[in-house]
Every structure is written in C-alpha cells, then in structure tokens.
Amino acid sequence: MSLFENAQVTTRNSDGVAEAPRFKKADVVRFPGTTEIPAYMHEVYEWAYVNPFNVYLLDRDWVVDTILFGNNGRLVRAFLKEISPGQRVLQSAHVYGDVIPKLATKIGPAGFLDIIDVVPVQADHAREKVKGMDHVRVRIADAADPGDDLYDVVSCFFLLHELPSDKKRAAVDALLDRVGPGGKAVFVDYHNPHRFHPLRWLLAGVFAWLEPFAAEMWQHAITDFAARAGDFRWQTKTFFGGLYQVTVATRS
Ligand SMILES: C[S@@+](CC[C@H](N)C(=O)[O-])C[C@H]1O[C@@H](n2cnc3c(N)ncnc32)[C@H](O)[C@@H]1O
C-alpha cells in the first residue's frame, strides 16, 4: 500500500500550471513519520481504541454518555458553542459517537475541518462519519505532531487525560502552536471534582484501573502542561460538580 494512498489531488489551471495540492474530501492521508501507534496505545488502550471489533462495539453515543455519567450532551453543546460556521478547525483525535459529524455540520462547507488520529482504525471510523462532506479531511497523525497548518480553532476533546505526562506536554504545546492569530484552542476533559463529589472515589478507582494517566487532570490545570501558556488568555468553565472542564485558550 502506498504511503500516500489517496493523499492529494493536484490540479492544473488553464495554462497547465499545477495548482497547490488540495486534499480529497475525507480521505485518510498517511504522512511519513506519523503513522507509528505510540506504545501506550497498545499497552493501555488496545482494547478501547486499537482492536477493530471493540472499536465497532464502542463507537456509539450511549457508550460515551454512560462513561460521562449522562453529561455527553451538555459537554458537546458547550464545545460546539466555541465553534462558528466557516472556521478552519483542527480536531486532534477521533471521538466516539456523533461529535465528529456534529462538528463537521456546524463548521459547514464554508469552513474546513482537519481531523487527525494516531490509530488507523480510528481514522477510518472518523472518515465514515463525514462521508460526502467536501470540507473535511482525515489524516493519521499524532496530536504532538499535527502538521504545519494554522487554524481558527484547535480542539482537544477528551484526549489529554489519555496521554502519558510527557505526551500531554508535547501535545498541548504542539496544538497551541497550531492556533492562528486571534484563534483559540478548546480543551474538553476531566477536572478535579469537588472533594465531596459523590463520584470522586468511583472515578479515582476507574482511573487507577483503566486510565493511568487521567489522575494528572486532577493535579494540574491545563496551563501547567503548556510551555508558552503566557501567549494565551485562559478561561475554564467546569461542569457536573467540577468533574469536567471546558478550557479555552485564546491567543492574545
Ligand atoms: C479522543 S480520545 C477519547 C475520547 C472519548 N473517550 C471518546 O468518547 O471517544 C480517543 C482517541 O484518541 C486517539 N489518540 C490517542 N492518542 C493520540 C495521539 N497521541 N494523537 C492523536 N490521537 C490520539 C485514540 O486513537 C482515540 O481515537
């Protein structure tokens, strides 16, 4: 299989001069150096994100809503409020359920949605969800190495808590670097809940069992992961007794 299978379409203008390559809608593009699945995906998340049969079983709205204790709808609404039609948006990973098509629909054909994921089967699922949408591209890439483009909005939806510490820092820095002038990054993720939150200890158990890198979201604000946090204005809104956050970093 070619590394650049379905990668790009080069067109020529009426003078026969090649125009800048454009990407065909929703094709999965494989860039050199970015196709490696990181070790933690196999060691920790193989069952959830790499095994194709499990991905088929889990990629459903009700699964996500159960994991988020019924908060998926309000978190997605808060997330989509940060996006406007016509914007250029980088989505830093595939998300189970219908977030991806909702995001693509909100951006609309006047905008551009660039979806990356580090696992090929996840990119395939994302591509299925945006079939027929000309303004969407799906690529296999690591959030810590998302490419050179600049965007109006860079989105990181429940990805950070799944990354090991050094990868969290690398991804936050790389994603913030992709925010264009006047643009913003939107992080939706876990947050340290109120200490008497009834689900605090249940979730601490789930983290210890299945999500070994998530507890860091309780110990740090997202700004702690950013080397150049001072280049941005940060605003955090919490949900469900502080269990979740929508943090917006606007380039100042
Ligand atoms: C967004 S997170 C979790 C989202 C949420 N739990 C859900 O409902 O899907 C899961 C995705 O992140 C992807 N992922 C993990 N590490 C990544 C990385 N370094 N770069 C890009 N994608 C990554 C996984 O392949 C998976 O598709």
Coordinates of C-alpha atoms and ligand atoms in Angstrom, one line a residue:
M1 CA 0.0 0.0 0.0
S2 CA 1.4 3.4 -0.9
L3 CA 2.2 5.7 2.0
F4 CA 0.3 8.5 0.2
E5 CA -2.6 6.4 -0.9
N6 CA -5.5 8.7 -1.7
A7 CA -3.3 11.5 -0.3
Q8 CA -3.7 14.5 -2.5
V9 CA -5.2 15.8 -5.8
T10 CA -3.0 18.1 -7.9
T11 CA -5.0 20.1 -10.4
R12 CA -3.7 22.3 -13.3
N13 CA -5.1 25.7 -14.2
S14 CA -5.9 26.6 -17.8
D15 CA -2.3 27.4 -18.5
G16 CA -1.3 23.9 -17.5
V17 CA 0.4 25.2 -14.3
A18 CA 0.0 22.9 -11.3
E19 CA -2.1 24.5 -8.5
A20 CA -1.3 23.9 -4.8
P21 CA -2.3 20.3 -3.9
R22 CA -5.8 20.0 -2.5
F23 CA -6.9 17.1 -0.4
K24 CA -9.7 15.0 -1.5
K25 CA -12.6 15.0 0.9
A26 CA -12.4 12.8 3.9
D27 CA -9.6 10.7 2.5
V28 CA -7.3 9.1 5.1
V29 CA -3.9 10.6 4.4
R30 CA -0.8 8.8 5.8
F31 CA 2.2 11.1 6.4
P32 CA 5.6 9.7 6.8
G33 CA 6.8 9.6 10.4
T34 CA 3.4 10.0 11.8
T35 CA 1.9 6.5 11.4
E36 CA 3.5 4.9 14.4
I37 CA 1.0 3.9 17.0
P38 CA 2.5 5.0 20.3
A39 CA 3.4 2.2 22.8
Y40 CA 0.8 3.5 25.4
M41 CA -2.0 2.8 22.9
H42 CA -1.1 -0.8 22.8
E43 CA -0.1 -1.2 26.5
V44 CA -3.1 0.7 28.0
Y45 CA -5.8 1.3 25.3
E46 CA -5.5 -1.6 22.9
W47 CA -8.9 -2.9 24.0
A48 CA -10.6 0.5 23.6
Y49 CA -9.1 2.1 20.6
V50 CA -7.0 -0.3 18.6
N51 CA -8.8 -3.6 18.5
P52 CA -11.2 -3.1 15.4
F53 CA -14.0 -5.3 16.8
N54 CA -14.1 -3.4 20.1
V55 CA -13.9 -0.1 18.3
Y56 CA -17.0 -1.2 16.3
L57 CA -18.8 -2.1 19.6
L58 CA -17.8 1.0 21.5
D59 CA -18.2 3.7 18.9
R60 CA -21.7 4.6 20.0
D61 CA -23.3 7.7 21.6
W62 CA -24.8 5.8 24.5
V63 CA -21.4 4.3 25.4
V64 CA -19.9 7.8 25.6
D65 CA -22.9 9.1 27.5
T66 CA -22.6 6.3 30.1
I67 CA -18.8 6.9 30.6
L68 CA -19.6 10.6 31.1
F69 CA -22.4 9.9 33.6
G70 CA -25.0 11.4 31.2
N71 CA -23.0 14.6 30.6
N72 CA -22.1 14.0 26.9
G73 CA -24.9 16.2 25.5
R74 CA -24.1 19.2 27.6
L75 CA -20.4 18.9 27.1
V76 CA -20.8 18.6 23.4
R77 CA -23.1 21.6 23.4
A78 CA -20.6 23.7 25.4
F79 CA -17.8 22.6 23.0
L80 CA -19.8 23.4 19.8
K81 CA -20.6 26.8 21.2
E82 CA -16.9 27.6 20.8
I83 CA -17.1 26.9 17.1
S84 CA -18.5 29.1 14.4
P85 CA -19.6 28.2 10.8
G86 CA -16.9 28.9 8.2
Q87 CA -13.9 28.4 10.6
R88 CA -10.8 26.3 10.0
V89 CA -10.7 23.7 12.8
L90 CA -8.2 21.0 13.8
Q91 CA -9.8 18.1 15.6
S92 CA -6.9 16.4 17.4
A93 CA -8.4 12.9 17.7
H94 CA -11.4 10.9 16.7
V95 CA -14.2 10.8 19.2
Y96 CA -16.8 8.0 19.7
G97 CA -20.4 8.8 19.0
D98 CA -21.7 11.7 16.9
V99 CA -19.4 14.6 18.0
I100 CA -17.5 14.4 14.7
P101 CA -20.5 14.7 12.4
K102 CA -22.0 17.4 14.6
L103 CA -18.7 19.4 14.5
A104 CA -18.4 19.0 10.7
T105 CA -22.0 20.1 10.2
K106 CA -21.6 23.1 12.5
I107 CA -18.4 24.2 10.6
G108 CA -20.2 23.8 7.3
P109 CA -19.0 23.8 3.7
A110 CA -17.6 27.4 4.0
G111 CA -15.1 26.1 6.6
F112 CA -12.6 23.3 6.9
L113 CA -12.3 20.5 9.4
D114 CA -9.0 18.7 9.7
I115 CA -9.3 15.5 11.8
I116 CA -6.3 13.6 12.9
D117 CA -5.9 10.4 14.9
V118 CA -2.8 8.3 15.6
V119 CA -4.6 5.0 15.1
P120 CA -5.7 4.0 11.5
V121 CA -8.9 2.2 12.6
Q122 CA -10.0 5.4 14.4
A123 CA -9.3 7.5 11.3
D124 CA -11.4 5.0 9.3
H125 CA -14.3 5.5 11.7
A126 CA -14.0 9.3 11.5
R127 CA -13.9 9.1 7.7
E128 CA -17.1 7.0 7.6
K129 CA -18.9 9.7 9.7
V130 CA -18.0 12.5 7.4
K131 CA -18.6 10.7 4.1
G132 CA -19.7 13.1 1.4
M133 CA -18.6 16.2 3.3
D134 CA -16.1 18.0 1.0
H135 CA -14.8 20.4 3.7
V136 CA -13.4 17.6 5.9
R137 CA -10.0 15.9 5.8
V138 CA -9.0 12.9 7.9
R139 CA -5.3 12.2 8.5
I140 CA -3.3 9.8 10.5
A141 CA -1.1 11.9 12.7
D142 CA -0.1 12.3 16.4
A143 CA -1.5 15.2 18.3
A144 CA 2.0 16.0 19.3
D145 CA 3.0 16.4 15.7
P146 CA -0.1 17.7 13.9
G147 CA 1.5 19.3 10.9
D148 CA 2.3 22.9 9.9
D149 CA -1.1 24.5 9.2
L150 CA -2.7 27.2 11.4
Y151 CA -6.3 27.1 12.4
D152 CA -9.0 29.3 13.9
V153 CA -9.8 26.6 16.4
V154 CA -7.8 23.7 17.6
S155 CA -9.9 21.2 19.5
C156 CA -8.8 18.6 22.0
F157 CA -11.9 16.6 23.1
F158 CA -11.2 14.2 26.0
L159 CA -7.8 13.3 24.6
L160 CA -5.4 14.9 27.2
H161 CA -6.3 12.6 30.1
E162 CA -5.4 9.6 28.0
L163 CA -1.9 10.8 27.3
P164 CA 1.2 10.0 29.4
S165 CA 2.7 13.0 31.1
D166 CA 5.4 13.8 28.5
K167 CA 3.0 13.3 25.7
K168 CA 0.4 15.6 27.4
R169 CA 3.0 18.4 27.4
A170 CA 4.2 17.7 23.8
A171 CA 0.6 17.6 22.6
V172 CA -0.6 20.8 24.4
D173 CA 2.5 22.7 23.1
A174 CA 2.1 21.4 19.5
L175 CA -1.7 22.0 19.4
L176 CA -1.3 25.6 20.8
D177 CA 1.4 26.2 18.2
R178 CA -1.2 25.5 15.5
V179 CA -3.6 28.2 16.8
G180 CA -3.5 31.1 14.3
P181 CA -3.6 34.8 15.1
G182 CA -6.8 35.6 17.1
G183 CA -7.6 31.9 17.2
K184 CA -8.2 29.6 20.2
A185 CA -7.7 26.1 21.5
V186 CA -10.6 24.3 23.2
F187 CA -9.9 21.6 25.7
V188 CA -12.7 19.4 27.0
D189 CA -11.6 17.0 29.6
Y190 CA -11.7 15.8 33.2
H191 CA -11.1 18.3 36.0
N192 CA -10.6 17.9 39.7
P193 CA -14.1 17.5 41.2
H194 CA -15.3 18.9 44.5
R195 CA -13.7 16.8 47.3
F196 CA -17.2 15.6 48.4
H197 CA -18.3 14.8 44.9
P198 CA -20.3 11.5 45.2
L199 CA -18.5 10.1 42.2
R200 CA -15.0 11.2 43.2
W201 CA -13.9 7.8 44.6
L202 CA -15.6 5.7 42.0
L203 CA -13.8 7.7 39.3
A204 CA -10.5 7.5 41.2
G205 CA -10.9 3.7 41.1
V206 CA -11.7 3.7 37.3
F207 CA -8.6 5.9 36.7
A208 CA -6.4 3.5 38.7
W209 CA -7.8 0.5 36.9
L210 CA -8.2 1.7 33.3
E211 CA -6.9 5.3 32.8
P212 CA -3.5 5.5 34.5
F213 CA -2.7 9.0 33.0
A214 CA -6.0 10.6 33.9
A215 CA -5.3 11.5 37.6
E216 CA -3.0 14.2 36.4
M217 CA -6.0 16.1 35.2
W218 CA -6.9 16.4 38.9
Q219 CA -3.5 17.5 39.9
H220 CA -2.9 20.1 37.2
A221 CA -4.6 22.9 35.4
I222 CA -4.1 22.5 31.6
T223 CA -1.9 25.7 31.7
D224 CA 0.7 23.6 33.7
F225 CA 1.2 21.4 30.6
A226 CA 1.9 24.4 28.3
A227 CA 5.4 25.8 28.0
R228 CA 4.1 29.0 26.5
A229 CA 0.9 29.4 28.4
G230 CA 1.6 33.2 28.7
D231 CA 0.9 33.6 25.0
F232 CA -2.8 32.8 25.6
R233 CA -5.7 34.1 27.7
W234 CA -7.2 31.1 29.6
Q235 CA -10.8 30.6 30.7
T236 CA -12.1 27.5 32.3
K237 CA -15.7 26.5 32.9
T238 CA -16.5 23.4 35.0
F239 CA -19.4 21.1 34.8
F240 CA -21.1 18.4 37.0
G241 CA -19.6 19.4 40.3
G242 CA -16.2 20.2 38.8
L243 CA -15.8 16.8 37.3
Y244 CA -15.4 18.1 33.7
Q245 CA -13.9 21.3 32.2
V246 CA -14.1 23.2 29.0
T247 CA -11.0 25.3 28.9
V248 CA -10.5 27.9 26.2
A249 CA -7.0 29.3 25.4
T250 CA -7.3 32.4 23.2
R251 CA -4.2 33.7 21.5
S252 CA -3.5 37.1 22.9
Ligands
LIG1 C1 -10.3 11.5 22.0 S1 -9.7 10.2 22.9 C2 -11.1 9.8 23.9 C3 -12.4 10.3 23.6 C4 -13.6 9.8 24.3 N1 -13.3 8.9 25.4 C5 -14.5 9.1 23.3 O1 -15.6 9.1 23.5 O2 -14.0 8.7 22.3 C6 -9.7 8.8 22.0 C7 -9.0 8.9 20.7 O3 -7.7 9.5 20.8 C8 -6.8 8.9 19.9 N2 -5.4 9.2 20.3 C9 -4.7 8.7 21.4 N3 -3.5 9.2 21.5 C10 -3.4 10.1 20.4 C11 -2.4 10.9 19.9 N4 -1.2 11.0 20.5 N5 -2.6 11.6 18.8 C12 -3.8 11.6 18.2 N6 -4.8 10.8 18.6 C13 -4.6 10.0 19.7 C14 -7.2 7.4 20.0 O4 -6.8 6.7 18.9 C15 -8.7 7.5 20.1 O5 -9.3 7.5 18.8

